[in-house]
Short mmCIF file of C-alpha atoms in Angstrom, two decimals:
data_model
loop_
_atom_site.label_atom_id
_atom_site.label_comp_id
_atom_site.label_asym_id
_atom_site.label_seq_id
_atom_site.Cartn_x
_atom_site.Cartn_y
_atom_site.Cartn_z
CA UNK A 4 -0.38 0.04 0.20
CA UNK A 5 0.86 3.31 -0.64
CA UNK A 6 1.99 5.94 1.51
CA UNK A 7 -0.41 8.46 1.71
CA UNK A 8 0.61 12.03 0.77
CA UNK A 9 -0.61 15.30 2.02
CA UNK A 10 -1.69 18.06 0.56
CA UNK A 11 0.54 20.82 0.52
CA UNK A 12 0.11 24.89 -1.45
CA UNK A 13 4.35 24.36 -1.71
CA UNK A 14 4.76 23.63 -5.42
CA UNK A 15 8.34 22.21 -4.97
CA UNK A 16 6.62 19.07 -3.09
CA UNK A 17 4.65 18.50 -5.35
CA UNK A 18 5.40 14.57 -6.78
CA UNK A 19 6.51 14.87 -10.27
CA UNK A 20 4.60 13.12 -13.10
CA UNK A 21 5.77 10.92 -15.04
CA UNK A 22 4.47 9.65 -18.66
CA UNK A 23 6.37 6.21 -20.30
CA UNK A 24 7.24 7.28 -23.51
CA UNK A 25 5.80 3.79 -25.12
CA UNK A 26 2.71 4.75 -23.58
CA UNK A 27 2.36 8.37 -25.67
CA UNK A 28 -0.15 8.07 -28.22
CA UNK A 29 1.20 10.11 -31.44
CA UNK A 30 -0.11 13.55 -32.65
CA UNK A 31 -2.08 13.69 -36.00
CA UNK A 32 0.13 15.66 -38.34
CA UNK A 33 -1.96 19.11 -39.20
CA UNK A 34 -3.89 19.37 -42.13
CA UNK A 35 -3.26 21.91 -45.11
CA UNK A 36 -6.18 24.25 -45.49
CA UNK A 37 -8.81 22.60 -48.19
CA UNK A 38 -8.15 26.05 -49.81
CA UNK A 39 -4.79 26.59 -50.46
CA UNK A 40 -4.49 22.89 -52.66
CA UNK A 41 -3.68 23.55 -56.36
CA UNK A 42 -7.00 21.47 -57.25
CA UNK A 43 -9.08 24.13 -55.44
CA UNK A 44 -7.30 27.09 -57.23
CA UNK A 45 -8.42 25.38 -60.51
CA UNK A 46 -11.46 24.60 -59.71
CA UNK A 47 -12.18 28.21 -58.36
CA UNK A 48 -10.47 29.84 -61.26
CA UNK A 49 -13.05 28.28 -62.95
CA UNK A 50 -16.04 28.90 -61.26
CA UNK A 51 -15.19 32.87 -61.08
CA UNK A 52 -14.42 32.14 -65.26
CA UNK A 53 -18.15 30.68 -65.86
CA UNK A 54 -19.86 33.02 -63.83
CA UNK A 55 -17.62 36.13 -65.66
CA UNK A 56 -18.62 34.99 -68.62
CA UNK A 57 -22.08 34.08 -67.91
CA UNK A 58 -23.25 36.94 -66.35
CA UNK A 59 -23.02 39.87 -69.11
CA UNK A 60 -24.88 37.28 -71.25
CA UNK A 61 -27.95 36.84 -69.23
CA UNK A 62 -27.98 40.09 -68.68
CA UNK A 63 -27.70 40.97 -72.12
CA UNK A 64 -30.93 38.75 -72.54
CA UNK A 65 -33.20 41.73 -71.44
CA UNK A 66 -30.51 45.01 -71.52
CA UNK A 67 -29.11 47.00 -73.99
CA UNK A 68 -25.17 47.10 -74.10
CA UNK A 69 -23.89 50.12 -73.42
CA UNK A 70 -20.48 48.94 -75.32
CA UNK A 71 -18.64 46.85 -76.86
CA UNK A 72 -15.06 45.14 -77.47
CA UNK A 73 -15.12 46.22 -81.31
CA UNK A 74 -15.97 49.54 -80.13
CA UNK A 75 -13.11 49.98 -77.45
CA UNK A 76 -11.38 48.92 -80.29
CA UNK A 77 -12.14 51.34 -82.51
CA UNK A 78 -9.02 53.67 -84.21
CA UNK A 79 -11.51 56.16 -84.34
CA UNK A 80 -12.53 57.32 -80.80
CA UNK A 81 -15.67 58.88 -80.08
CA UNK A 82 -17.19 56.54 -81.94
CA UNK A 83 -21.34 57.34 -82.69
CA UNK A 84 -23.11 54.48 -81.16
CA UNK A 85 -26.87 54.69 -80.01
CA UNK A 86 -29.29 51.26 -79.11
CA UNK A 87 -32.70 51.21 -80.49
CA UNK A 88 -34.99 48.25 -80.09
CA UNK A 89 -35.79 45.72 -82.59
CA UNK A 90 -39.52 47.81 -83.54
CA UNK A 91 -37.38 50.58 -84.52
CA UNK A 92 -35.41 49.31 -87.07
CA UNK A 93 -37.29 48.55 -90.22
CA UNK A 94 -37.86 45.62 -91.27
CA UNK A 95 -35.95 45.86 -94.82
CA UNK A 96 -32.78 46.34 -92.75
CA UNK A 97 -33.48 42.78 -90.99
CA UNK A 98 -33.96 41.56 -94.23
CA UNK A 99 -31.01 42.72 -96.09
CA UNK A 100 -28.81 41.62 -93.22
CA UNK A 101 -30.23 38.60 -93.37
CA UNK A 102 -30.04 38.27 -97.34
CA UNK A 103 -26.07 39.71 -97.69
CA UNK A 104 -24.91 37.87 -94.29
CA UNK A 105 -26.41 34.95 -93.48
CA UNK A 106 -29.63 33.35 -95.51
CA UNK A 107 -29.44 30.87 -93.00
CA UNK A 108 -29.40 32.63 -90.33
CA UNK A 109 -32.80 31.25 -89.26
CA UNK A 110 -32.53 27.65 -89.74
CA UNK A 111 -29.14 27.02 -88.55
CA UNK A 112 -27.85 26.92 -84.48
CA UNK A 113 -24.99 29.08 -84.66
CA UNK A 114 -22.55 27.34 -87.49
CA UNK A 115 -23.16 27.26 -91.28
CA UNK A 116 -21.79 23.62 -92.20
CA UNK A 117 -22.02 23.70 -95.56
CA UNK A 118 -20.71 27.99 -95.97
CA UNK A 119 -17.85 26.24 -93.49
CA UNK A 120 -17.34 23.41 -96.11
CA UNK A 121 -17.13 25.61 -99.30
CA UNK A 122 -14.52 28.53 -97.37
CA UNK A 123 -12.59 25.56 -96.90
CA UNK A 124 -12.81 24.01 -100.32
CA UNK A 125 -12.37 27.24 -101.42
CA UNK A 126 -8.97 28.46 -99.38
CA UNK A 127 -7.35 25.10 -100.57
CA UNK A 128 -6.89 27.17 -103.88
CA UNK A 129 -3.22 28.50 -103.21
CA UNK A 130 -4.32 32.06 -105.74
CA UNK A 131 -8.05 32.44 -103.28
CA UNK A 132 -7.32 35.10 -100.51
CA UNK A 133 -8.65 33.30 -97.51
CA UNK A 134 -12.70 33.18 -97.48
CA UNK A 135 -14.53 33.14 -94.47
CA UNK A 136 -17.82 31.74 -92.94
CA UNK A 137 -18.38 33.38 -90.42
CA UNK A 138 -22.44 33.39 -89.45
CA UNK A 139 -24.18 36.12 -87.22
CA UNK A 140 -24.51 34.68 -84.54
CA UNK A 141 -20.79 34.05 -84.99
CA UNK A 142 -20.38 37.66 -85.66
CA UNK A 143 -22.29 38.79 -82.57
CA UNK A 144 -20.20 36.94 -80.29
CA UNK A 145 -16.93 38.29 -81.69
CA UNK A 146 -18.01 42.00 -82.36
CA UNK A 147 -19.64 41.97 -78.29
CA UNK A 148 -16.98 40.17 -76.69
CA UNK A 149 -13.88 39.32 -78.41
CA UNK A 150 -11.54 40.57 -80.83
CA UNK A 151 -10.23 39.85 -84.44
CA UNK A 152 -7.91 37.55 -85.82
CA UNK A 153 -6.35 34.47 -84.05
CA UNK A 154 -7.70 30.96 -83.64
CA UNK A 155 -7.70 31.55 -80.37
CA UNK A 156 -10.48 33.88 -80.34
CA UNK A 157 -12.20 31.07 -83.05
CA UNK A 158 -12.48 28.44 -80.62
CA UNK A 159 -13.76 30.92 -77.20
CA UNK A 160 -15.97 32.37 -80.36
CA UNK A 161 -17.38 29.21 -80.82
CA UNK A 162 -18.32 28.68 -77.00
CA UNK A 163 -19.94 32.47 -76.95
CA UNK A 164 -21.58 31.41 -79.92
CA UNK A 165 -23.29 28.14 -78.10
CA UNK A 166 -24.05 30.24 -75.03
CA UNK A 167 -25.72 33.00 -77.21
CA UNK A 168 -27.96 31.37 -79.19
CA UNK A 169 -29.46 29.66 -76.43
CA UNK A 170 -29.56 31.72 -73.46
CA UNK A 171 -30.47 35.11 -76.79
CA UNK A 172 -32.12 33.29 -79.23
CA UNK A 173 -32.76 34.40 -82.90
CA UNK A 174 -34.66 37.60 -82.74
CA UNK A 175 -31.99 39.29 -79.74
CA UNK A 176 -29.13 37.70 -81.91
CA UNK A 177 -30.31 39.70 -84.51
CA UNK A 178 -31.53 42.78 -82.65
CA UNK A 179 -27.65 43.29 -80.92
CA UNK A 180 -26.12 42.21 -83.97
CA UNK A 181 -28.06 45.42 -86.08
CA UNK A 182 -27.19 47.98 -82.64
CA UNK A 183 -23.26 47.02 -82.63
CA UNK A 184 -22.25 46.02 -86.75
CA UNK A 185 -19.08 48.58 -87.70
CA UNK A 186 -21.44 50.36 -90.94
CA UNK A 187 -17.85 52.37 -91.36
CA UNK A 188 -15.23 54.26 -89.27
CA UNK A 189 -16.78 54.51 -85.83
CA UNK A 190 -20.12 54.67 -86.78
CA UNK A 191 -21.86 51.15 -84.85
CA UNK A 192 -25.01 50.26 -85.28
CA UNK A 193 -27.88 50.92 -87.42
CA UNK A 194 -29.75 54.12 -85.94
CA UNK A 195 -26.34 55.96 -85.83
CA UNK A 196 -25.26 54.58 -89.71
CA UNK A 197 -29.06 56.23 -90.88
CA UNK A 198 -28.74 59.43 -89.06
CA UNK A 199 -25.16 59.59 -90.83
CA UNK A 200 -25.95 58.40 -94.20
CA UNK A 201 -29.46 59.38 -94.77
CA UNK A 202 -30.67 61.86 -92.06
CA UNK A 203 -33.73 59.32 -90.40
CA UNK A 204 -33.92 56.90 -88.07
CA UNK A 205 -33.73 53.72 -88.83
CA UNK A 206 -37.01 53.26 -88.67
CA UNK A 207 -37.49 54.71 -91.87
CA UNK A 208 -35.41 52.89 -93.73
CA UNK A 209 -35.90 51.74 -97.60
CA UNK A 210 -34.94 49.03 -99.17
CA UNK A 211 -32.50 50.27 -101.42
CA UNK A 212 -31.03 52.68 -97.90
CA UNK A 213 -30.83 48.51 -95.79
CA UNK A 214 -29.53 46.84 -99.21
CA UNK A 215 -26.96 50.02 -99.15
CA UNK A 216 -25.62 49.39 -95.06
CA UNK A 217 -25.87 45.28 -95.37
CA UNK A 218 -23.29 46.05 -98.30
CA UNK A 219 -20.56 47.66 -96.65
CA UNK A 220 -20.83 45.00 -93.95
CA UNK A 221 -17.81 43.03 -94.32
CA UNK A 222 -15.69 45.59 -95.23
CA UNK A 223 -16.90 49.30 -93.26
CA UNK A 224 -13.66 50.86 -93.07
CA UNK A 225 -12.84 50.68 -96.85
CA UNK A 226 -16.06 50.90 -98.55
CA UNK A 227 -18.81 53.34 -98.65
CA UNK A 228 -22.11 53.53 -98.20
CA UNK A 229 -22.22 57.90 -98.79
CA UNK A 230 -20.22 57.24 -102.09
CA UNK A 231 -20.24 53.53 -103.57
CA UNK A 232 -17.94 52.62 -105.50
CA UNK A 233 -18.75 49.87 -108.24
CA UNK A 234 -18.30 46.74 -106.38
CA UNK A 235 -20.87 48.11 -103.30
CA UNK A 236 -23.11 49.21 -106.36
CA UNK A 237 -23.11 45.56 -107.70
CA UNK A 238 -23.64 43.84 -104.53
CA UNK A 239 -26.31 46.24 -103.32
CA UNK A 240 -28.06 45.21 -106.34
CA UNK A 241 -27.59 41.63 -105.74
CA UNK A 242 -29.19 42.24 -102.15
CA UNK A 243 -31.94 43.94 -103.00
CA UNK A 244 -32.63 40.74 -105.34
CA UNK A 245 -32.54 38.30 -102.86
CA UNK A 246 -34.63 40.59 -100.62
CA UNK A 247 -37.45 40.64 -103.72
CA UNK A 248 -36.75 43.68 -105.07
CA UNK A 249 -34.75 43.13 -107.77
CA UNK A 250 -34.20 45.19 -111.23
CA UNK A 251 -33.88 43.92 -114.42
CA UNK A 252 -30.25 43.77 -115.22
CA UNK A 253 -29.68 42.48 -111.35
CA UNK A 254 -26.74 40.13 -110.50
CA UNK A 255 -28.21 36.42 -110.09
CA UNK A 256 -24.94 35.51 -107.59
CA UNK A 257 -23.07 37.56 -105.10
CA UNK A 258 -20.62 39.17 -106.91
CA UNK A 259 -16.33 39.26 -105.93
CA UNK A 260 -14.83 42.13 -104.96
CA UNK A 261 -11.64 42.97 -106.43
CA UNK A 262 -8.69 41.46 -104.83
CA UNK A 263 -7.28 44.66 -103.53
CA UNK A 264 -10.77 44.51 -101.70
CA UNK A 265 -11.47 41.29 -100.46
CA UNK A 266 -11.31 41.41 -96.68
CA UNK A 267 -9.40 38.92 -95.10
CA UNK A 268 -11.05 36.15 -93.66
CA UNK A 269 -9.17 36.61 -89.56
CA UNK A 270 -10.72 40.24 -90.02
CA UNK A 271 -13.66 40.26 -91.89
CA UNK A 272 -17.09 38.58 -91.10
CA UNK A 273 -17.81 37.84 -95.06
CA UNK A 274 -19.85 34.63 -95.20
CA UNK A 275 -20.63 33.20 -98.21
CA UNK A 276 -24.48 33.77 -99.21
CA UNK A 277 -26.61 31.26 -101.05
CA UNK A 278 -27.89 31.99 -104.49
CA UNK A 279 -31.92 31.81 -103.82
CA UNK A 280 -34.11 34.28 -102.27
CA UNK A 281 -34.43 34.16 -98.83
CA UNK A 282 -37.10 34.37 -96.34
CA UNK A 283 -35.49 36.92 -93.05
CA UNK A 284 -37.81 37.02 -90.44
CA UNK A 285 -40.42 34.89 -89.68
CA UNK A 286 -43.09 37.73 -89.61
CA UNK A 287 -45.19 37.38 -92.36
CA UNK A 288 -42.89 39.34 -96.10
CA UNK A 289 -42.98 42.37 -97.29
CA UNK A 290 -45.00 42.80 -100.57
CA UNK A 291 -42.40 44.57 -103.21
CA UNK A 292 -44.52 48.24 -103.68
CA UNK A 293 -43.84 50.51 -106.54
CA UNK A 294 -40.09 50.02 -108.37
CA UNK A 295 -37.67 51.74 -106.98
CA UNK A 296 -36.62 52.91 -110.56
CA UNK A 297 -37.45 52.42 -113.84
CA UNK A 298 -35.82 49.95 -116.36
CA UNK A 299 -32.59 51.41 -118.15
CA UNK A 300 -33.53 50.09 -121.26
CA UNK A 301 -37.65 50.84 -121.25
CA UNK A 302 -38.32 52.94 -124.42
CA UNK A 303 -38.21 56.73 -123.50
CA UNK A 304 -42.70 57.86 -124.08
CA UNK A 305 -43.01 60.32 -127.28
CA UNK A 306 -45.16 63.11 -127.20
CA UNK A 307 -47.99 63.13 -129.90
CA UNK A 308 -46.66 65.09 -133.13
CA UNK A 309 -48.25 68.82 -133.03
CA UNK A 310 -51.34 69.43 -135.52
CA UNK A 311 -50.57 70.38 -139.31
CA UNK A 312 -51.23 74.29 -139.81
CA UNK A 313 -53.58 75.39 -142.12
CA UNK A 314 -52.91 75.82 -145.33
CA UNK A 315 -52.65 79.58 -146.30
CA UNK A 316 -55.04 81.24 -148.39
CA UNK A 317 -54.99 80.71 -151.93
CA UNK A 318 -53.25 77.46 -151.66
CA UNK A 319 -54.67 73.99 -152.47
CA UNK A 320 -55.38 71.56 -149.23
CA UNK A 321 -52.93 68.84 -148.99
CA UNK A 322 -54.83 66.08 -150.52
CA UNK A 323 -56.31 63.62 -147.65
CA UNK A 324 -54.69 60.13 -146.63
CA UNK A 325 -56.63 57.67 -148.29
CA UNK A 326 -58.49 55.03 -146.64
CA UNK A 327 -57.43 51.53 -145.75
CA UNK A 328 -59.73 49.73 -145.86
CA UNK A 329 -61.07 47.68 -143.05
CA UNK A 330 -60.48 43.96 -143.43
CA UNK A 331 -63.54 42.02 -141.69
CA UNK A 332 -63.01 39.49 -138.91
CA UNK A 333 -62.13 36.14 -140.47
CA UNK A 334 -64.87 33.72 -140.42
CA UNK A 335 -65.33 31.21 -137.46
CA UNK A 336 -66.46 27.81 -137.46
CA UNK A 337 -69.62 27.28 -136.21
CA UNK A 338 -69.98 24.33 -133.83
CA UNK A 339 -71.60 21.01 -135.11
CA UNK A 340 -75.69 21.37 -134.41
#
């Protein structure tokens, strides 16, 4: 039996407790915080990027964009830009853009596979300047969020095209494209273009004015709406024909621009258009009204000859023209009784 230890307040008199080292429990190693691991950083970065991309796209489903990536990169400052809703844009303008840039816009899911294959075959010839096959959806994604040129941009553009097709829909994509497309140096959107070139709002554009605006879209910094050259005039006539307002002698196929004016496929948005006329919107088509201009080969109307002057006194009146005997109508066979 161990002797009893009397309690005391003296610390030096207290017994020393000793623990056998073999009986000590191993202390667990400290864990690293979960947020410090590389996988956590990568996962958080991906979530931030997704949120950074999705939030603007979702917001622009209803809100008008205050600017665009291409406006911020414009060499002309300040830019001319004014947002207008789709109801304030003339229907011929919608038809002209679809006819000129992407005639399968209402049918594809963001990418025109046939146009891509045709562009690949065309570009195989080393003598051909590279041709693009961008749809209106791809152009909208690029103009709104990205920059010109580069294969990395094309990959991001494809992903954004899928998102805006799913989130925005066709009508919203066309509305935003018409408001942010460049129609001249520093002139963005159909409202600024209509006011600048024609002195009227976008809601009052005629089919011919809409076709001229759409004609310069592949290369708006080199082709002029106000002073169109031979190619822009020919392309305007072709677009008019695709819209259903064709005049005699209008080209049936899209004219090819001169080699010196061909936009580069990395920087331009030219999309090969089909030869058949296009229905630009699910709304009922606009019936063509009076022709925009008279045919060039139409014969000018002649005024009736002036009446002959009466004969002078003492002169014999001119002989009257001989009467032409009236030819009886041919006899018709009588039906059998």
